[in-house]
Backbone as XML, in Angstrom:
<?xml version="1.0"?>
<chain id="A" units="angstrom">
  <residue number="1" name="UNK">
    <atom name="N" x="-75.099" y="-72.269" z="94.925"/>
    <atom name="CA" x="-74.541" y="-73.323" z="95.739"/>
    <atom name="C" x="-73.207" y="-72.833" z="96.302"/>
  </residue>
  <residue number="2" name="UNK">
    <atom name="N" x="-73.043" y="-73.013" z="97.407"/>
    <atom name="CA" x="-71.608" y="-72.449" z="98.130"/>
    <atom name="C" x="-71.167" y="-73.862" z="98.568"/>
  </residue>
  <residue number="3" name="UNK">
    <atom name="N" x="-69.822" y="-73.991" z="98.223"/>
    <atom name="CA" x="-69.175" y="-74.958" z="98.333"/>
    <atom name="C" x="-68.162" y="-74.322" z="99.396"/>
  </residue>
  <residue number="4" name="UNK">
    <atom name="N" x="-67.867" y="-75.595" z="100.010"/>
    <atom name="CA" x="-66.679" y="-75.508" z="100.972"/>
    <atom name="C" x="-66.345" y="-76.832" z="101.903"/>
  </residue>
  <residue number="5" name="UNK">
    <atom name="N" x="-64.969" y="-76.568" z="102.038"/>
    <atom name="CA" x="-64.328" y="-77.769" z="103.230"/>
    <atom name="C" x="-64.395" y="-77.845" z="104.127"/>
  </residue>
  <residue number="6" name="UNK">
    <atom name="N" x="-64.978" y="-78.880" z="104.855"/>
    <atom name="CA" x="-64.732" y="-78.717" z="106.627"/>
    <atom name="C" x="-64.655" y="-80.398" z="107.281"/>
  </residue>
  <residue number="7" name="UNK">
    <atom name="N" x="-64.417" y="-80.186" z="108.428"/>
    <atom name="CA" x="-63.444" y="-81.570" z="109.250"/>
    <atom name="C" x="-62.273" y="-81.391" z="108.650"/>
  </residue>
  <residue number="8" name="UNK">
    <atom name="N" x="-62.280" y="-82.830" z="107.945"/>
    <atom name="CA" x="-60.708" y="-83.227" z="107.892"/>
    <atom name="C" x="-61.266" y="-83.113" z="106.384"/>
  </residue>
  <residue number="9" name="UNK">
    <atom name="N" x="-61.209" y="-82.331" z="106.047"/>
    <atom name="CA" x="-61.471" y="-81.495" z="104.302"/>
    <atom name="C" x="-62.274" y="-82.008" z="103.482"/>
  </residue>
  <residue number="10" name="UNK">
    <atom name="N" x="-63.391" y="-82.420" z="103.906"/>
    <atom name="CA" x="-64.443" y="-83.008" z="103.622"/>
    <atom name="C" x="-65.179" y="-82.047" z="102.189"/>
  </residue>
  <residue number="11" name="UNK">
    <atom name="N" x="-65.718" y="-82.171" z="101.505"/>
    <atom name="CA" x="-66.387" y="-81.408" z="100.556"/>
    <atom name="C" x="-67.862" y="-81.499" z="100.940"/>
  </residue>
  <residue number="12" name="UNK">
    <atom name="N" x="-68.689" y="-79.817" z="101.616"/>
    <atom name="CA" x="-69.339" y="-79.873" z="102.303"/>
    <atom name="C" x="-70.215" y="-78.495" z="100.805"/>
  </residue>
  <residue number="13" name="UNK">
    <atom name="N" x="-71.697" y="-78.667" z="101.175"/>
    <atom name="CA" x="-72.572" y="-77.555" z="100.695"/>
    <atom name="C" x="-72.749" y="-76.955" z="101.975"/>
  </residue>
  <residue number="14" name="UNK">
    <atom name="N" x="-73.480" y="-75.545" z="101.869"/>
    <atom name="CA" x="-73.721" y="-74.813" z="102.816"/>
    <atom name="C" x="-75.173" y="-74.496" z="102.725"/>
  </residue>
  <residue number="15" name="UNK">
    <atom name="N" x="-75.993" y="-74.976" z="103.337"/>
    <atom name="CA" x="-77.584" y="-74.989" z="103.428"/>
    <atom name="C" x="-78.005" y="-74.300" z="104.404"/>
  </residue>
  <residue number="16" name="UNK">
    <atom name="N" x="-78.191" y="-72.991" z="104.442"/>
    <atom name="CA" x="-79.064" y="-71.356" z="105.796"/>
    <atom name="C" x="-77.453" y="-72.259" z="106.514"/>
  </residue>
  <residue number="17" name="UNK">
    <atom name="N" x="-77.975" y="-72.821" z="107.704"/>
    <atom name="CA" x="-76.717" y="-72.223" z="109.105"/>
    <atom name="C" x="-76.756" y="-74.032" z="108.975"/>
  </residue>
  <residue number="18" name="UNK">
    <atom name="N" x="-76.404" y="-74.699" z="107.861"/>
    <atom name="CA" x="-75.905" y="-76.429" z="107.973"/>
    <atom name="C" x="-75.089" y="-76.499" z="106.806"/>
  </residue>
  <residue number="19" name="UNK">
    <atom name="N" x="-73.939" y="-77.802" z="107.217"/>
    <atom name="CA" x="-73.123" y="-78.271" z="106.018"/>
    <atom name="C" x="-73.404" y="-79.324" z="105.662"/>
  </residue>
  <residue number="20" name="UNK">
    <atom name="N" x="-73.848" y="-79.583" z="104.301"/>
    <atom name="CA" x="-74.251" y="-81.151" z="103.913"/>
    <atom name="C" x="-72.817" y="-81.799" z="103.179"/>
  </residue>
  <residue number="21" name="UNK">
    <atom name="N" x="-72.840" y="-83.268" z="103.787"/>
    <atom name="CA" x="-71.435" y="-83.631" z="103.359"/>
    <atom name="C" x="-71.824" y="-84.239" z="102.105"/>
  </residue>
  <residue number="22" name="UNK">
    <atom name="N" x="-71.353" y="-83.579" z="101.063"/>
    <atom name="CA" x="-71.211" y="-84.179" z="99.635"/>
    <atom name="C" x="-70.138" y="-84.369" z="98.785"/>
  </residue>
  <residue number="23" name="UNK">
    <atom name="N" x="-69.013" y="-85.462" z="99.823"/>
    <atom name="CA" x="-68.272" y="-85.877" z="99.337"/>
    <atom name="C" x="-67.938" y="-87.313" z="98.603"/>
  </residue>
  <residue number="24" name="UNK">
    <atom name="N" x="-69.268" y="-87.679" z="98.796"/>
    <atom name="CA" x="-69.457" y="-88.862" z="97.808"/>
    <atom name="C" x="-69.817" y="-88.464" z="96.722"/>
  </residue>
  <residue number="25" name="UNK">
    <atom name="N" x="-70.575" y="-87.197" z="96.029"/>
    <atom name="CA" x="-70.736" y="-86.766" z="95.049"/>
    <atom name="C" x="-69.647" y="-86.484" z="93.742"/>
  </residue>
  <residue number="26" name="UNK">
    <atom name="N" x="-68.169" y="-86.722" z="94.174"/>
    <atom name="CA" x="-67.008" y="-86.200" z="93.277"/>
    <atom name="C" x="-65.936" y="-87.614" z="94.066"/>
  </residue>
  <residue number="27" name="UNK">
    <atom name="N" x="-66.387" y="-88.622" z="94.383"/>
    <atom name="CA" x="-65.565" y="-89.775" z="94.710"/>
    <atom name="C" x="-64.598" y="-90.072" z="93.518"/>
  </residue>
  <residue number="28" name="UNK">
    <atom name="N" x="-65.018" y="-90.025" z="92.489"/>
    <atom name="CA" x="-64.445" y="-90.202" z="91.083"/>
    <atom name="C" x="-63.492" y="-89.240" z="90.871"/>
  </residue>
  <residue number="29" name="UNK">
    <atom name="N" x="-63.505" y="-88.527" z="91.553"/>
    <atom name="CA" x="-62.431" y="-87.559" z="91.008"/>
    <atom name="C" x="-61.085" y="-87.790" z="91.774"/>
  </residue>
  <residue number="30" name="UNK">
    <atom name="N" x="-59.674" y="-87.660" z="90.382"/>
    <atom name="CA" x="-58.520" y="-88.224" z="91.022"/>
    <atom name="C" x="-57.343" y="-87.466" z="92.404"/>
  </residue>
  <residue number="31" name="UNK">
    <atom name="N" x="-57.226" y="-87.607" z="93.178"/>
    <atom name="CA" x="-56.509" y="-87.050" z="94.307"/>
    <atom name="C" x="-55.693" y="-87.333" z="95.088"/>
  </residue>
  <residue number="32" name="UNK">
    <atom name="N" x="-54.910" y="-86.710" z="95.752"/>
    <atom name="CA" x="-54.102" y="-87.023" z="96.623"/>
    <atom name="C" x="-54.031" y="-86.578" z="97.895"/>
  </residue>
  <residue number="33" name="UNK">
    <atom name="N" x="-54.730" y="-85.026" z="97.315"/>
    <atom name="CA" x="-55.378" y="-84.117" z="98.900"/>
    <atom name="C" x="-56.169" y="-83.431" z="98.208"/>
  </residue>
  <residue number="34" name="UNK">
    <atom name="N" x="-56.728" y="-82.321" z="99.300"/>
    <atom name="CA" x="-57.874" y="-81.787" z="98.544"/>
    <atom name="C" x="-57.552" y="-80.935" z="97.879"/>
  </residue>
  <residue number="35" name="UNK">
    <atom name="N" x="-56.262" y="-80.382" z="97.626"/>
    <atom name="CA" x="-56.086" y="-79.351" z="96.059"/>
    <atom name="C" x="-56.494" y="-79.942" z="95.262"/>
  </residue>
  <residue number="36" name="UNK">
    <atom name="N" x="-56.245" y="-81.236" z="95.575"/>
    <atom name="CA" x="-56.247" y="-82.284" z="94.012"/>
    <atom name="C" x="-57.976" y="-81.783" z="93.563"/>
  </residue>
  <residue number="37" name="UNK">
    <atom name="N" x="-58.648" y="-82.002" z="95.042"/>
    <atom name="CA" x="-60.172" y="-82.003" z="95.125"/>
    <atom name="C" x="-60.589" y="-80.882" z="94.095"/>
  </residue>
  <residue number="38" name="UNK">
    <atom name="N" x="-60.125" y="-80.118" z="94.690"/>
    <atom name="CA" x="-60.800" y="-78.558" z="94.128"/>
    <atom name="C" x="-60.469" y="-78.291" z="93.056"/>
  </residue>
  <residue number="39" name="UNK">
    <atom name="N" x="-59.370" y="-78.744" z="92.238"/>
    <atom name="CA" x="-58.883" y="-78.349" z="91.481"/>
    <atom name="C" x="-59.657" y="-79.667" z="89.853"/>
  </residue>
  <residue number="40" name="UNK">
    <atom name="N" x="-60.028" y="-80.418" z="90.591"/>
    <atom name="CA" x="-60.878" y="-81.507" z="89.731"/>
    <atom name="C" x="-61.904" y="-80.764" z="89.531"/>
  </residue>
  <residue number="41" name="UNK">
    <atom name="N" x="-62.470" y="-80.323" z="90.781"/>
    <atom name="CA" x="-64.077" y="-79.981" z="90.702"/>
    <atom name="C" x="-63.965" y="-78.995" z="89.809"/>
  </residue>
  <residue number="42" name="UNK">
    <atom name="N" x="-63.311" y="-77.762" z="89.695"/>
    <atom name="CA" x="-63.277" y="-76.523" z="89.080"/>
    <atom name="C" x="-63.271" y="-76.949" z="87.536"/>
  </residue>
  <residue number="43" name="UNK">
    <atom name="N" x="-62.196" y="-78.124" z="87.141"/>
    <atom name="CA" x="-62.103" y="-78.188" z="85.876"/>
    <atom name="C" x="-63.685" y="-78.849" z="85.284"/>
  </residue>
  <residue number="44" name="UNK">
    <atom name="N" x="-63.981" y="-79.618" z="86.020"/>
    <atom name="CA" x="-64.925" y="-80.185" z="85.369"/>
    <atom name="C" x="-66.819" y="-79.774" z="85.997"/>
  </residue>
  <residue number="45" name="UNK">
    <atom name="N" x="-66.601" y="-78.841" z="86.528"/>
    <atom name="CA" x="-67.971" y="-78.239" z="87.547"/>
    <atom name="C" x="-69.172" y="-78.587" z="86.988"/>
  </residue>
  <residue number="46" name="UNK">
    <atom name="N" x="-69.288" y="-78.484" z="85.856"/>
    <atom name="CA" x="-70.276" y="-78.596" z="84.009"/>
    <atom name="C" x="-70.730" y="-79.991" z="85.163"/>
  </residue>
  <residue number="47" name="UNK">
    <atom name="N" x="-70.028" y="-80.908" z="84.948"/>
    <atom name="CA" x="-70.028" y="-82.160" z="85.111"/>
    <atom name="C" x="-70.862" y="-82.515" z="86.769"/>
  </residue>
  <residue number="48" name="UNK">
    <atom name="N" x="-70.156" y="-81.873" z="87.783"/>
    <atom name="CA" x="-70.739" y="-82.422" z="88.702"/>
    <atom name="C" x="-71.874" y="-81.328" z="89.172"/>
  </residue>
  <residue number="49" name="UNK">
    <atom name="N" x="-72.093" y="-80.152" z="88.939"/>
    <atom name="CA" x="-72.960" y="-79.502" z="89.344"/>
    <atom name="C" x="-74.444" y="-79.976" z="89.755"/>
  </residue>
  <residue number="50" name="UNK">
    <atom name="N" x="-74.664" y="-80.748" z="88.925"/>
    <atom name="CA" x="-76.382" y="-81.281" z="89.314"/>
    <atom name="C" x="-75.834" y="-82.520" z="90.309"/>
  </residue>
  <residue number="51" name="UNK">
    <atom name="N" x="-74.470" y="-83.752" z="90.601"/>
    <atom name="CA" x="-74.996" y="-84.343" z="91.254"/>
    <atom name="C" x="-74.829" y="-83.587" z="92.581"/>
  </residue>
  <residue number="52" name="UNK">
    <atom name="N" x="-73.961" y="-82.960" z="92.510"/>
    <atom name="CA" x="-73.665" y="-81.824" z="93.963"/>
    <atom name="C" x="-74.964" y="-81.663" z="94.370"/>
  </residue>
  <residue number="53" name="UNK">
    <atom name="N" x="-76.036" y="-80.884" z="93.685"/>
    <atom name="CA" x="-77.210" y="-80.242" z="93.744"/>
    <atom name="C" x="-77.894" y="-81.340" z="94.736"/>
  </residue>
  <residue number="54" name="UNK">
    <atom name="N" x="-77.981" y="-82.419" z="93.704"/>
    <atom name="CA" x="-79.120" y="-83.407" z="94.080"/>
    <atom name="C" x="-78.351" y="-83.780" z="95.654"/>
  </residue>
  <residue number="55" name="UNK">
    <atom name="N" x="-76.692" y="-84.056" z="95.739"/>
    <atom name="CA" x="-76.557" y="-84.811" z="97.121"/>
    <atom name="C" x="-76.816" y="-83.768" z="98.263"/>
  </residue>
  <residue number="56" name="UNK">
    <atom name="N" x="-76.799" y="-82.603" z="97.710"/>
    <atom name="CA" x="-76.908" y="-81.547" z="98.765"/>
    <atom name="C" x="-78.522" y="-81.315" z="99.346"/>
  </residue>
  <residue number="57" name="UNK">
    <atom name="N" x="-79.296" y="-81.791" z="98.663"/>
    <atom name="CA" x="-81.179" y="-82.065" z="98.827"/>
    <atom name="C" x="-81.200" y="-82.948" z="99.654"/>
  </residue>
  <residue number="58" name="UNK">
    <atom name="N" x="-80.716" y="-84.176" z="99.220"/>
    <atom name="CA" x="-80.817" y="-85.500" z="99.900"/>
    <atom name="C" x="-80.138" y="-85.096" z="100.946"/>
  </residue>
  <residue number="59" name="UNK">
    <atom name="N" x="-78.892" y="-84.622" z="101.175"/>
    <atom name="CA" x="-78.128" y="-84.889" z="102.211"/>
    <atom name="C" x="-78.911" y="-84.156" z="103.524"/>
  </residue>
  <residue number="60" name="UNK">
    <atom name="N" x="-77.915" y="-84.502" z="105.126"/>
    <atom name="CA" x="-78.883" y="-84.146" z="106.011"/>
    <atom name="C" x="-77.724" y="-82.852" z="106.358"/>
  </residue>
  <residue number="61" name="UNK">
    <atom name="N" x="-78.357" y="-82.352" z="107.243"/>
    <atom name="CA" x="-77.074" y="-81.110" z="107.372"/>
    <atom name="C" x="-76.643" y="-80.991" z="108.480"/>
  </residue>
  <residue number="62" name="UNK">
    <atom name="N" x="-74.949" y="-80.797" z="108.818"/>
    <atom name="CA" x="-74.709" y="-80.373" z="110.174"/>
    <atom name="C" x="-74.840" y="-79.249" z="110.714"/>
  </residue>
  <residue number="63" name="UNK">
    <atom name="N" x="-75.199" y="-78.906" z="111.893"/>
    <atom name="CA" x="-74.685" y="-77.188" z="111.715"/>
    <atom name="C" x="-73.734" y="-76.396" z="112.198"/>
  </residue>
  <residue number="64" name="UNK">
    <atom name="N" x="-73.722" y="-75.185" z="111.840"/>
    <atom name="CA" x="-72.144" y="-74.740" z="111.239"/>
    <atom name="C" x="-71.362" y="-74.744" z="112.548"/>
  </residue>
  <residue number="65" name="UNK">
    <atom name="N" x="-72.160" y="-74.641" z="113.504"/>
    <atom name="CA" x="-71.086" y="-74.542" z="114.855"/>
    <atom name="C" x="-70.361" y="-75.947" z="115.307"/>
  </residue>
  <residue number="66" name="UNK">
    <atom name="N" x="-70.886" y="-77.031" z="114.758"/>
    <atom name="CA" x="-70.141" y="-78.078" z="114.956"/>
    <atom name="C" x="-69.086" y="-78.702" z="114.071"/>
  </residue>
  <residue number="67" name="UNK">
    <atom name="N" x="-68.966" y="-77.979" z="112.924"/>
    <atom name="CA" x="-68.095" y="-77.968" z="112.318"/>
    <atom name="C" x="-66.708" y="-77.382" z="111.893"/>
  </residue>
  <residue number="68" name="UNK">
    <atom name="N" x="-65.994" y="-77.903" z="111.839"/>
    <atom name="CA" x="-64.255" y="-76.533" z="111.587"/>
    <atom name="C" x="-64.491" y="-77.139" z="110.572"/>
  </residue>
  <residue number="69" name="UNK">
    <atom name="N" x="-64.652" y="-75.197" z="109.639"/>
    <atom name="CA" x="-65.057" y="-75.200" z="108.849"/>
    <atom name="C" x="-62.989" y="-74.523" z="107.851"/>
  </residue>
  <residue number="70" name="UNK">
    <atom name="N" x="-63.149" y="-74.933" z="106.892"/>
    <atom name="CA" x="-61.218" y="-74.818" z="106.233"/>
    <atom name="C" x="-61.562" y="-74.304" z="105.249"/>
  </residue>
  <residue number="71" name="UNK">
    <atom name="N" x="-60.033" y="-73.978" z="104.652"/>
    <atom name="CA" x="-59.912" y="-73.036" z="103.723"/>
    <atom name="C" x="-59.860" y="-73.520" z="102.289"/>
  </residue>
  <residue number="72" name="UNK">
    <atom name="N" x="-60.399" y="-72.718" z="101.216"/>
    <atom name="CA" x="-60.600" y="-73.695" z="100.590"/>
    <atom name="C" x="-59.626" y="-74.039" z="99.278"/>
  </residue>
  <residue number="73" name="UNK">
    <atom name="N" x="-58.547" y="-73.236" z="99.466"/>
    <atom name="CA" x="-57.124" y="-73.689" z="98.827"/>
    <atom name="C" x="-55.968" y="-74.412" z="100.364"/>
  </residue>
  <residue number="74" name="UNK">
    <atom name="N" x="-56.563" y="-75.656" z="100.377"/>
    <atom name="CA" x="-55.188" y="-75.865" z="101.682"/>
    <atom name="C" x="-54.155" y="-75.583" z="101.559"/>
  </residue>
  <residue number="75" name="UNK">
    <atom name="N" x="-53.096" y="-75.720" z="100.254"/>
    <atom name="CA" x="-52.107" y="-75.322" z="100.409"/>
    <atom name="C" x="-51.911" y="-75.249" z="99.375"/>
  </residue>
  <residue number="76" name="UNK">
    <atom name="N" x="-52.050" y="-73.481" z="99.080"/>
    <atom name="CA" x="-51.653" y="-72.625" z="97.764"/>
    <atom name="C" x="-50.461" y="-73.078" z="97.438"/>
  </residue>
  <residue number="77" name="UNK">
    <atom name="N" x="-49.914" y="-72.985" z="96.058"/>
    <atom name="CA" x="-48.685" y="-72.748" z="95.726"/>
    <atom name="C" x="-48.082" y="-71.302" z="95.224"/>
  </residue>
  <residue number="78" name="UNK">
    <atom name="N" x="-49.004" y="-70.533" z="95.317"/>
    <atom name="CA" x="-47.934" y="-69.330" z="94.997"/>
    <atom name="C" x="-49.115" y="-68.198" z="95.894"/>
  </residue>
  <residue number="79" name="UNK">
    <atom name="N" x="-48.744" y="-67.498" z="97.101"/>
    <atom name="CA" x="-49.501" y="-66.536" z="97.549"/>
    <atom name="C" x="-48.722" y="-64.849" z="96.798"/>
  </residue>
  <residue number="80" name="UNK">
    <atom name="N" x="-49.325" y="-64.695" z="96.213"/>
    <atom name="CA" x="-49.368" y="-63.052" z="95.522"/>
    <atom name="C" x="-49.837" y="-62.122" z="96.466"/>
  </residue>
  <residue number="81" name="UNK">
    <atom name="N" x="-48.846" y="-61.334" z="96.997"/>
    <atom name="CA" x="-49.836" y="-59.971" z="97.655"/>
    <atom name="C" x="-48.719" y="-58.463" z="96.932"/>
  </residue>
  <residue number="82" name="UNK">
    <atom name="N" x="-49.554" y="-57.531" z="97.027"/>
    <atom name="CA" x="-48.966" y="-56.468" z="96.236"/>
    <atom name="C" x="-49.073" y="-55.396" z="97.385"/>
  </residue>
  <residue number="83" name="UNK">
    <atom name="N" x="-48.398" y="-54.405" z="97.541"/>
    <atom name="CA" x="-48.515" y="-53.297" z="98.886"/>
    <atom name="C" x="-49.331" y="-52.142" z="98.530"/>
  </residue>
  <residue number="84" name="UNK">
    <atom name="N" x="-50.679" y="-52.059" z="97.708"/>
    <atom name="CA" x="-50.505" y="-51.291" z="96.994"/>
    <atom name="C" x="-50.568" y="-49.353" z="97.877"/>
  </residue>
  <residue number="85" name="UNK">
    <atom name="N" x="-50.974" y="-49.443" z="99.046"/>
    <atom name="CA" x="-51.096" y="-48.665" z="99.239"/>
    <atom name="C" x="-49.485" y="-48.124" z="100.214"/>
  </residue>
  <residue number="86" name="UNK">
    <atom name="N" x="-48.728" y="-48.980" z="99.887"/>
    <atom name="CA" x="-47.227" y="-48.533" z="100.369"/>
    <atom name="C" x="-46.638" y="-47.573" z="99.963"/>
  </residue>
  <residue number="87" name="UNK">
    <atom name="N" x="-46.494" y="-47.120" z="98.867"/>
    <atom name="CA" x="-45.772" y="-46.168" z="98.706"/>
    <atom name="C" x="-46.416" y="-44.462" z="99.137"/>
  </residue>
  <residue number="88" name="UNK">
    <atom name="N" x="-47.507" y="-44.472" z="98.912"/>
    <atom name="CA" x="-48.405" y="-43.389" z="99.580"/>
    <atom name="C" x="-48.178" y="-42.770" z="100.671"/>
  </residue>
  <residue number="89" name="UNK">
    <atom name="N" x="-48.423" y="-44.109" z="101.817"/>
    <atom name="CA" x="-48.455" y="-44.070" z="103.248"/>
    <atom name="C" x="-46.606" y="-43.383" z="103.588"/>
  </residue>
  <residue number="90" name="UNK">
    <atom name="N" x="-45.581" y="-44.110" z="102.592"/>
    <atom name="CA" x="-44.662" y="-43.509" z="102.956"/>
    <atom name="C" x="-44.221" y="-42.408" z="102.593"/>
  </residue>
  <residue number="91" name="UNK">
    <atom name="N" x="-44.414" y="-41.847" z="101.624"/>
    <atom name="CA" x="-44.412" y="-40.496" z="101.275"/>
    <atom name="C" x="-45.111" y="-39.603" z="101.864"/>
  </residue>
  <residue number="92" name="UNK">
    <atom name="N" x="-46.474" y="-39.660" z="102.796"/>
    <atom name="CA" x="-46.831" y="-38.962" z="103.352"/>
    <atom name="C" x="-46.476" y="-38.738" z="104.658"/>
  </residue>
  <residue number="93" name="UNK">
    <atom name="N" x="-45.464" y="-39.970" z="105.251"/>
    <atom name="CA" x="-44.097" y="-39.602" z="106.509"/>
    <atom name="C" x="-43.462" y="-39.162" z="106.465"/>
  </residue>
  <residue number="94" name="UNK">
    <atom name="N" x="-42.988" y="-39.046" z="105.507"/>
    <atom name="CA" x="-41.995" y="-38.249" z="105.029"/>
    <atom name="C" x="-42.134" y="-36.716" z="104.325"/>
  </residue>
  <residue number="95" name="UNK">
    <atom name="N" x="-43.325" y="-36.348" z="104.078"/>
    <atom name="CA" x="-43.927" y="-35.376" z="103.717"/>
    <atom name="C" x="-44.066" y="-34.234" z="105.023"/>
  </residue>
  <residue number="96" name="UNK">
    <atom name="N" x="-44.772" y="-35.004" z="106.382"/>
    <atom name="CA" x="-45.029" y="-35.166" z="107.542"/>
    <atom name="C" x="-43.821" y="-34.576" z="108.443"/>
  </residue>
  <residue number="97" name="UNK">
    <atom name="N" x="-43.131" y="-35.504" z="108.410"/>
    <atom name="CA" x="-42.571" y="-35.486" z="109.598"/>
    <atom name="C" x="-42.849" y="-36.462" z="110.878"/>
  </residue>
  <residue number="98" name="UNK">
    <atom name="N" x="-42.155" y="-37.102" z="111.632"/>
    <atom name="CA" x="-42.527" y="-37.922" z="112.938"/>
    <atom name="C" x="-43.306" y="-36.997" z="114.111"/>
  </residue>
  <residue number="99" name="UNK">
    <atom name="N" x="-42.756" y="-35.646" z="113.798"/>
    <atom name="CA" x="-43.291" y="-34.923" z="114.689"/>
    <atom name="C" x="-44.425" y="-34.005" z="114.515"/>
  </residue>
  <residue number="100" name="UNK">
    <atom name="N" x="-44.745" y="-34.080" z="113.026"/>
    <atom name="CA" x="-45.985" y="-33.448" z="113.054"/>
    <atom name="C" x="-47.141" y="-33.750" z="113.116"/>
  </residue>
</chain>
């Protein structure tokens, strides 16, 4: 099952080239935005996995081109990136030369 957000952060399945909206499936779950969303679903997945399943059968599907389709942390709180291949690249300019 591939989960993901789209519209206005809707909790959508992804069925071949359609999104079924199964956001009545996790209504119960407590929020404020959809971190809140995702971050419910993850803890408790055990829990909603089969009704996901079942609303995603029943449900009808849009398809993907009519949808803006989002990301599915809206707004991280801590983005981590590491350079790892930085120090390499600069040692080998310097190894180099600009002019060679």
């Amino acid at each position: 099952m591939k989960l993901l957000f789209f519209d206005d952060f809707r909790l959508g399945v992804l069925k071949g080239d359609a999104v079924v909206d199964v956001s009545h499936a996790v209504r119960d779950i407590p929020r404020i935005g959809p971190h809140d969303l995702i971050s419910g679903l993850i803890e408790r997945f055990a829990d909603y996995n089969r009704p996901l399943a079942e609303a995603a059968d029943r449900g009808r599907g849009i398809p993907v081109g009519q949808v803006r389709i989002r990301p599915p942390l809206p707004k991280p709180c801590n983005i981590v990136c590491m350079a790892v291949n930085y120090m390499s690249g600069r040692c080998e300019s310097v190894l180099t030369g600009p002019g060679a």
